Coordinates of C-alpha atoms and ligand atoms in Angstrom, one line a residue:
M1 CA 18.1 60.7 33.4
K2 CA 19.3 58.8 30.4
I3 CA 18.7 55.2 30.7
E4 CA 21.1 53.0 29.2
K5 CA 20.1 50.6 26.4
R6 CA 20.4 47.1 27.6
V7 CA 18.9 43.6 26.0
F8 CA 17.7 40.7 27.9
S9 CA 16.0 37.5 26.5
G10 CA 15.5 33.9 27.8
V11 CA 14.8 30.6 26.4
Q12 CA 13.3 27.7 28.4
P13 CA 15.7 24.5 28.5
T14 CA 12.7 22.0 27.6
G15 CA 13.2 19.4 24.9
N16 CA 14.3 20.3 21.4
L17 CA 15.2 23.5 20.5
H18 CA 14.0 24.2 16.8
L19 CA 13.8 26.8 13.8
G20 CA 11.2 28.6 15.4
N21 CA 13.6 29.4 18.4
Y22 CA 16.3 29.9 16.2
L23 CA 14.4 32.4 13.7
G24 CA 12.2 33.9 16.0
A25 CA 14.5 34.7 18.8
I26 CA 18.0 33.3 18.5
V27 CA 19.1 35.0 15.3
N28 CA 18.1 38.3 16.7
F29 CA 20.0 38.0 19.7
V30 CA 22.9 37.5 17.5
E31 CA 22.4 40.8 15.9
M32 CA 21.6 42.9 19.1
Q33 CA 24.7 42.1 20.3
K34 CA 26.2 45.1 18.1
E35 CA 24.1 47.4 19.6
A36 CA 23.8 46.9 23.4
P37 CA 25.0 45.0 26.1
C38 CA 23.0 42.0 26.4
L39 CA 22.0 39.2 28.8
F40 CA 20.8 35.9 27.3
C41 CA 19.7 33.5 29.9
V42 CA 18.5 30.0 30.0
V43 CA 15.3 30.0 31.9
D44 CA 15.3 26.8 34.1
M45 CA 13.0 28.3 36.5
H46 CA 10.4 28.9 34.1
A47 CA 11.0 25.3 32.9
I48 CA 10.0 23.7 36.2
T49 CA 6.4 25.2 35.7
L50 CA 5.5 22.1 34.2
W51 CA 7.4 18.9 35.8
Q52 CA 10.9 18.2 34.3
D53 CA 13.1 15.3 35.0
P54 CA 15.9 16.9 36.9
D55 CA 18.8 15.0 34.8
E56 CA 17.2 16.3 31.5
L57 CA 16.7 19.7 32.8
R58 CA 20.3 19.7 33.4
A59 CA 21.1 18.4 30.0
S60 CA 18.8 20.9 28.2
T61 CA 20.2 23.6 30.2
R62 CA 23.4 22.8 28.7
E63 CA 22.2 22.4 25.2
V64 CA 20.7 25.8 25.0
T65 CA 23.9 27.3 26.1
A66 CA 25.7 25.5 23.3
A67 CA 23.2 26.5 20.9
F68 CA 23.6 30.3 21.9
L69 CA 27.2 29.8 21.7
A70 CA 27.0 28.0 18.3
A71 CA 24.7 30.6 17.0
G72 CA 27.6 33.4 17.5
I73 CA 26.8 34.8 20.8
D74 CA 29.9 36.3 22.5
A75 CA 29.8 35.0 26.1
K76 CA 32.9 37.3 27.0
K77 CA 31.3 40.7 25.8
H78 CA 28.0 39.4 26.8
I79 CA 26.4 37.6 29.6
I80 CA 25.0 34.0 29.0
F81 CA 23.7 32.3 32.5
N82 CA 20.9 30.2 33.8
Q83 CA 18.4 31.9 35.9
S84 CA 18.6 29.9 38.8
R85 CA 22.0 30.8 39.6
V86 CA 20.9 34.4 40.3
D87 CA 18.4 34.4 43.3
G88 CA 17.2 38.0 42.2
H89 CA 14.9 36.7 39.6
A90 CA 12.7 34.8 42.3
Y91 CA 13.3 37.3 44.6
L92 CA 12.1 40.1 42.5
A93 CA 9.4 38.0 41.2
W94 CA 7.7 37.9 44.7
I95 CA 7.4 41.8 44.3
C96 CA 6.3 41.6 40.9
N97 CA 3.6 39.2 42.2
C98 CA 2.6 41.9 44.6
V99 CA 2.3 44.7 42.0
A100 CA 0.5 42.4 39.2
R101 CA -3.2 41.9 39.5
V102 CA -4.8 38.6 39.5
G103 CA -7.2 40.2 36.5
W104 CA -4.1 40.8 34.5
L105 CA -3.0 37.3 34.7
N106 CA -6.3 35.8 34.2
R107 CA -6.0 37.4 30.4
M108 CA -3.0 35.2 29.7
T109 CA -3.6 33.2 27.0
Q110 CA -0.5 30.9 27.0
F111 CA -1.7 30.0 30.6
K112 CA -4.9 28.7 29.2
E113 CA -3.2 26.8 26.5
K114 CA -0.6 25.2 28.7
A115 CA -2.9 24.6 31.5
G116 CA -5.6 23.1 29.1
K117 CA -9.1 21.9 30.6
D118 CA -7.7 20.9 33.9
R119 CA -6.8 24.4 35.1
E120 CA -7.6 23.5 38.8
N121 CA -4.7 21.1 38.4
A122 CA -2.0 23.8 37.0
S123 CA 0.9 24.5 39.2
L124 CA 0.7 28.1 40.8
G125 CA 3.8 28.6 39.2
L126 CA 2.7 28.2 35.5
Y127 CA 0.1 30.7 36.5
A128 CA 2.6 33.1 37.8
Y129 CA 5.2 32.5 35.0
P130 CA 4.8 36.0 33.4
S131 CA 5.3 37.7 36.4
L132 CA 8.7 35.7 36.7
M133 CA 9.3 36.6 33.3
A134 CA 8.7 40.4 34.0
A135 CA 11.2 40.1 37.0
D136 CA 13.8 38.7 34.5
V137 CA 13.7 41.5 32.5
L138 CA 13.1 44.4 35.0
L139 CA 16.1 42.8 37.4
Y140 CA 18.6 44.3 34.9
R141 CA 16.6 47.3 33.8
A142 CA 16.3 46.2 30.4
T143 CA 15.0 48.1 27.8
H144 CA 14.8 45.8 24.8
V145 CA 13.6 42.2 24.5
P146 CA 14.0 40.1 21.3
V147 CA 11.4 37.6 21.1
G148 CA 9.1 35.7 19.1
D149 CA 5.2 36.5 18.4
D150 CA 3.9 34.2 21.0
Q151 CA 5.7 36.4 23.9
K152 CA 4.2 39.7 23.1
Q153 CA 1.4 39.5 25.6
H154 CA 4.0 38.4 28.1
L155 CA 5.6 41.6 27.6
E156 CA 3.2 43.9 27.6
L157 CA 2.0 42.4 31.3
A158 CA 5.9 43.0 31.9
R159 CA 5.4 46.9 31.0
D160 CA 2.4 47.2 33.0
I161 CA 4.1 45.6 35.9
A162 CA 7.0 48.1 35.7
Q163 CA 4.5 51.0 34.9
K164 CA 2.4 50.1 38.3
F165 CA 5.5 49.9 40.2
N166 CA 6.8 53.2 39.2
S167 CA 3.6 54.9 39.9
D168 CA 2.6 53.1 43.2
F169 CA 6.1 54.0 44.4
D170 CA 6.7 57.2 42.5
E171 CA 7.7 59.3 45.6
F172 CA 10.3 56.4 46.8
C173 CA 11.5 56.2 43.3
E174 CA 12.5 59.6 43.4
R175 CA 13.9 59.8 46.8
Y176 CA 16.3 57.0 45.9
G177 CA 17.4 58.7 42.9
Y178 CA 15.1 58.0 40.0
P179 CA 12.6 60.6 39.5
D180 CA 11.2 58.8 36.3
G181 CA 10.6 55.4 37.9
F182 CA 13.0 53.0 38.8
F183 CA 12.1 50.3 36.1
P184 CA 12.4 51.3 32.3
L185 CA 9.3 50.2 30.3
P186 CA 10.7 47.1 28.2
E187 CA 10.5 47.2 24.6
P188 CA 9.6 43.9 22.8
M189 CA 11.3 43.5 19.7
I190 CA 9.6 41.4 17.6
S191 CA 10.9 41.8 14.1
G192 CA 11.8 40.2 10.9
P193 CA 9.9 37.7 8.2
A194 CA 9.9 34.8 11.0
T195 CA 8.5 35.7 14.1
R196 CA 5.7 32.9 14.2
I197 CA 7.3 29.8 12.4
M198 CA 4.7 27.2 11.9
S199 CA 4.5 23.3 12.1
L200 CA 5.9 21.6 8.9
R201 CA 2.7 19.5 9.0
D202 CA 0.1 22.0 9.7
G203 CA 0.5 25.6 8.7
T204 CA -2.3 26.8 11.3
R205 CA -0.1 25.7 14.4
K206 CA 2.9 26.9 16.0
M207 CA 6.1 25.2 15.3
S208 CA 6.9 23.9 19.1
K209 CA 9.0 21.8 21.3
S210 CA 6.0 19.9 22.7
E211 CA 4.5 18.9 19.3
P212 CA 4.8 14.9 19.3
S213 CA 5.9 14.4 15.7
D214 CA 9.2 15.0 15.2
M215 CA 8.5 15.6 11.3
S216 CA 6.6 19.0 12.2
R217 CA 9.6 20.6 13.1
I218 CA 13.5 21.3 12.1
N219 CA 15.4 20.9 15.4
L220 CA 18.7 22.8 15.6
T221 CA 20.5 19.5 16.3
D222 CA 19.1 18.0 12.7
N223 CA 21.8 17.0 10.3
A224 CA 21.7 17.8 6.6
D225 CA 19.8 14.6 5.9
E226 CA 17.3 15.3 8.5
I227 CA 16.6 18.9 7.4
A228 CA 16.3 17.7 3.7
K229 CA 13.8 14.8 4.6
K230 CA 11.6 17.2 6.6
L231 CA 11.3 20.3 4.1
K232 CA 10.9 17.7 1.3
K233 CA 7.7 16.3 3.3
A234 CA 6.7 19.4 4.6
K235 CA 3.1 20.5 4.0
T236 CA 2.2 22.5 1.0
D237 CA -0.9 23.1 -1.6
P238 CA -1.1 22.2 -5.3
E239 CA -0.8 25.9 -6.4
P240 CA 2.6 27.8 -7.8
L241 CA 4.1 30.5 -5.5
P242 CA 2.4 33.9 -6.1
S243 CA 4.1 36.7 -7.2
D244 CA 3.4 38.9 -4.4
V245 CA 2.8 38.8 -0.5
E246 CA -0.8 39.4 -0.8
G247 CA -1.1 36.3 -2.7
L248 CA 0.0 34.1 0.4
K249 CA -3.1 34.9 2.2
D250 CA -5.1 31.8 3.2
R251 CA -2.0 29.8 2.1
A252 CA -0.6 29.0 5.6
E253 CA 1.7 26.4 4.4
A254 CA 3.3 28.5 1.4
D255 CA 3.4 31.5 3.6
N256 CA 5.4 29.5 6.3
L257 CA 8.0 28.2 3.7
V258 CA 8.4 31.5 2.2
G259 CA 9.0 33.3 5.6
I260 CA 11.5 30.5 6.5
Y261 CA 13.4 31.0 3.4
A262 CA 13.1 35.1 3.7
A263 CA 14.4 34.6 7.4
L264 CA 17.3 32.2 6.5
A265 CA 18.3 34.4 3.6
K266 CA 18.0 37.4 5.6
T267 CA 15.7 39.2 3.2
D268 CA 11.9 39.7 3.2
K269 CA 9.2 37.7 1.8
A270 CA 8.6 40.1 -1.5
S271 CA 12.0 39.6 -2.5
V272 CA 11.8 35.7 -2.4
L273 CA 8.4 36.0 -4.2
G274 CA 10.3 38.2 -6.8
E275 CA 12.3 35.3 -7.4
F276 CA 10.4 32.1 -7.1
G277 CA 6.7 33.7 -7.9
G278 CA 4.8 31.5 -10.5
A279 CA 7.6 28.5 -9.4
Q280 CA 6.0 25.2 -8.6
F281 CA 7.0 23.6 -4.7
S282 CA 9.1 21.0 -6.9
K283 CA 11.4 24.1 -7.8
F284 CA 11.2 26.1 -4.6
K285 CA 11.7 23.3 -2.1
P286 CA 15.1 22.0 -3.3
A287 CA 15.9 25.6 -3.1
L288 CA 14.8 25.8 0.3
V289 CA 16.6 22.7 1.5
E290 CA 19.6 24.0 0.2
L291 CA 20.0 27.4 1.8
A292 CA 18.3 25.7 5.1
V293 CA 21.5 22.9 5.1
E294 CA 23.7 25.7 4.1
K295 CA 22.7 27.9 7.2
L296 CA 21.7 25.3 9.7
A297 CA 23.8 22.2 9.6
P298 CA 27.0 24.3 10.6
I299 CA 25.3 25.3 13.9
A300 CA 24.2 21.9 14.7
A301 CA 27.9 20.6 14.0
E302 CA 29.1 23.5 16.5
M303 CA 26.5 22.6 18.8
K304 CA 27.9 19.1 18.9
R305 CA 31.1 20.0 19.3
I306 CA 30.8 22.4 22.0
S307 CA 28.3 20.1 24.0
E308 CA 31.2 17.9 24.4
D309 CA 33.0 20.3 26.1
R310 CA 30.9 20.4 29.3
A311 CA 33.6 22.1 31.3
Y312 CA 33.5 25.1 28.9
I313 CA 29.6 25.5 29.0
E314 CA 29.9 25.3 32.9
E315 CA 32.5 27.6 32.9
V316 CA 30.4 30.2 30.6
L317 CA 27.4 29.8 32.8
K318 CA 29.1 30.2 36.0
D319 CA 31.2 33.2 34.7
G320 CA 27.9 34.8 33.4
G321 CA 26.1 34.0 36.6
E322 CA 28.6 36.1 38.8
R323 CA 28.4 39.1 36.0
A324 CA 24.7 38.9 36.0
N325 CA 24.5 39.0 39.8
E326 CA 26.5 42.2 40.3
I327 CA 24.0 43.8 37.9
A328 CA 21.2 42.1 39.8
S329 CA 22.2 42.8 43.4
K330 CA 22.9 46.3 42.8
H331 CA 19.4 46.9 41.3
L332 CA 17.8 44.6 44.0
R333 CA 19.3 46.8 46.8
V334 CA 17.5 49.9 45.4
V335 CA 14.0 48.2 44.6
K336 CA 14.3 46.9 48.4
D337 CA 14.8 50.6 49.7
I338 CA 11.9 51.5 47.3
V339 CA 9.2 49.0 48.7
G340 CA 10.6 49.7 52.3
F341 CA 12.9 46.6 53.3
L342 CA 15.2 47.4 55.8
Q343 CA 18.6 46.2 55.1
S344 CA 21.8 47.1 56.5
Ligands
AMP401 P1 10.6 29.0 24.6 O1 11.2 27.7 23.5 O2 9.3 29.0 24.6 O3 11.5 29.3 25.6 O4 10.8 30.2 23.4 C1 12.0 30.9 23.0 C2 12.0 31.9 22.2 O5 11.7 31.4 20.9 C3 10.9 32.9 22.4 O6 11.3 34.4 22.4 C4 9.9 32.4 21.4 O7 8.9 33.6 21.4 C5 10.4 32.0 20.3 N1 9.6 30.9 19.8 C6 9.0 29.7 20.3 N2 8.7 29.3 19.1 C7 8.6 30.1 18.0 C8 8.0 29.8 16.7 N3 7.5 28.7 16.4 N4 8.3 30.9 16.0 C9 9.0 32.0 16.3 N5 9.3 32.4 17.5 C10 9.4 31.2 18.4
LIG402 N1 8.7 32.9 28.5 C1 9.9 32.9 27.4 C2 9.4 31.9 26.4 O1 8.8 30.7 26.5 C3 10.9 32.6 27.8 C4 11.5 33.9 28.8 C5 11.3 33.7 30.2 C6 11.7 35.2 28.5 N2 12.0 35.1 30.6 C7 12.2 36.0 29.8 C8 12.2 35.8 27.2 C9 12.4 37.2 29.7 C10 12.3 37.4 27.1 C11 12.6 38.1 28.2 O2 9.7 32.0 25.0

């Protein structure tokens, strides 16, 4: 049976959306819209694996929705919704928990980073986070998942869960009409020159929402002056830019800024170095500022405009949630049959 192409991805509503989220994920969401039906999910259930202030969670959920819309996601043709609206995510996550092995979850590096030294005191939800993520994707039988590089391991786990489910229940998948297994193995799409944007203050650390210094990241809500200030202050080294990509090796900060330029200009690092190879940062940085402001400031302005229309945002999420639920509940009925749950 031919499986229809379907795209799913998620972003957590926790704090500041930044350039890493934009270039690593959201830009690719916008591109994928041309190729297949897409679901873009604000994953509020993932967010609460670390305690969130409920009012801030609501505000961040609206903000991520506004960012999706401002970046150019079409909420009519595709689906934007918040995860908690569709009960199937939690339901299927339970089944994924029963398929996934403890040994698989023990290998997850993000859990180790987030739980830190006091692992005994981390929430069970934080540990099971990748299983919920697998459920998100599998619930829609999604085939393609655009994400940044840091989510690669989680998607491999989602594939392992899908594969084990299909093989544990092969006879039953077949009985209910799916001889090749019910879940397609989701394909991670980690592409472009900016799959891992680094901090502007330290080229060895990922740009992140949780980094205390706001100078380390460009927030999607930053205005032109803030963008310019942060890029001008961004850490560099004393050498001029190299003329080929090889020359960026061991120059984390230079590599990062060239990658950001390439991603914003929708080109690759080699072409950027073709233009700027041999130039000092004093020449490259103003060009980067100009490009970043040109590309990002309109998104910030549009986010602000959309954020003021709370009724519109709520309508997008409600309508998206209803359409997502239609797909989810259809799939979940089959999954329940396959695992042997009685239903009328
Ligand atoms: P999160 O904010 O953790 O929900 O991440 C949302 C999306 O942004 C995921 O696809 C991440 O892989 C991506 N992402 C987060 N930080 C970065 C970064 N520094 N560089 C590239 N992609 C990122
Ligand atoms: N874990 C992802 C992140 O932090 C967010 C996410 C949750 C996701 N569910 C997903 C991404 C499903 C892709 C598909 O970035």
